[in-house]
Amino acid sequence: MEKPNILLGRIDNRLVHGQVGVSWTNYLGANLIIVADDEVAQNEIQQEIMEMVAMTSSADIRFFSIQDTIDLIWNAAPEQKIFIITKTPKEMRALIDNNVPIEQVNVGNMHFSEGKRQISQKVFVDDEDMENLHAMQEKGVRVYIQEIPGKLEEALK
C-alpha cells in the first residue's frame, strides 16, 4: 500500500474559507482538500459553502468524519495531492495517533473563547490544545503557526 501524498495538515476553526480554499490550496499545489470533522461530515449546508470556496482553486473537496479519514486515507490515489484540515488540535492529533501520515501541521486560526490564552495574533489555546500540539511534535511532526503563505512562520512554544 502506497503512502498517501499528504502535503500539509492545517488546524483552522473556520475550516475551508478564502485563505484555505484559495491561498493555501494553490500555494501547496493541492488537488484534494479533506475536511476531517465529525459535524461537517453530516452537515450538507456547511459542505455546500465550503465546496463553493474550493471550486475557485479547482481542487476537489471531501468531507469525512475523523474515523472515516483514518479508515480511508490509505485508499488515496498516488496522483492525489492532499491538504487535510481540522478545527482543533485534538482532531489533528487523533488522525496522527491513528497512522494518518501527516508530517507537517500548520496552525492557522484558533479563535478566542473562555479559558483560552493568546500565543500568536490569531491563535488562542488552552492547556488541552497545547498538550495535543506538543504530543504531535513528540511524534516527529513539524508543528508551526502561519496564517497565510508568504507570511513568516512562528515556532510553536
Phi, psi and omega in degrees: 000124181282142179294132178296147183272080180268115183281322185194145166255140179228137174256120182206115186291354174267352183059244185262118178217189185307311181300317183281309187289337181243294186301303183292318182298314178293317179302317181283336188077026180288142174244002175215124173257128173249119173266112180259098185202123184299319181290311183294329178300339180251002188244099184295327180294313177297322179299315181299319179296314181291328177297321179298319179294315182297327180301329182292340179257001181066018177268147170283158179222140178230149181239114181233151168292168177301313182295319178296322177299314178300316184287328189257343189301327182284356174270000182299143177283149182302330181281352179281125177253106197259136175240114183257133181234134172233163178281324190228160174299327180300317180292317180296318178298320179301320178297310183295318180295341182248034167074021170278118190281073178264121183262337180226138176233122177261125176264117185258291182227127171223103187293159176293140166209169184307130177090359180259149178241153185274130175242349171203180185305321185238015182236121178239134186226160168243183183298322179295319177301312181296320177301315180293318178297315179293326178297323177294317178300319180296337177273004178092008179278135175280118181241126181212163180255127176200119184289307183225157176300144179091334177280144182300141176284155172240136176290146174284132182269000000 
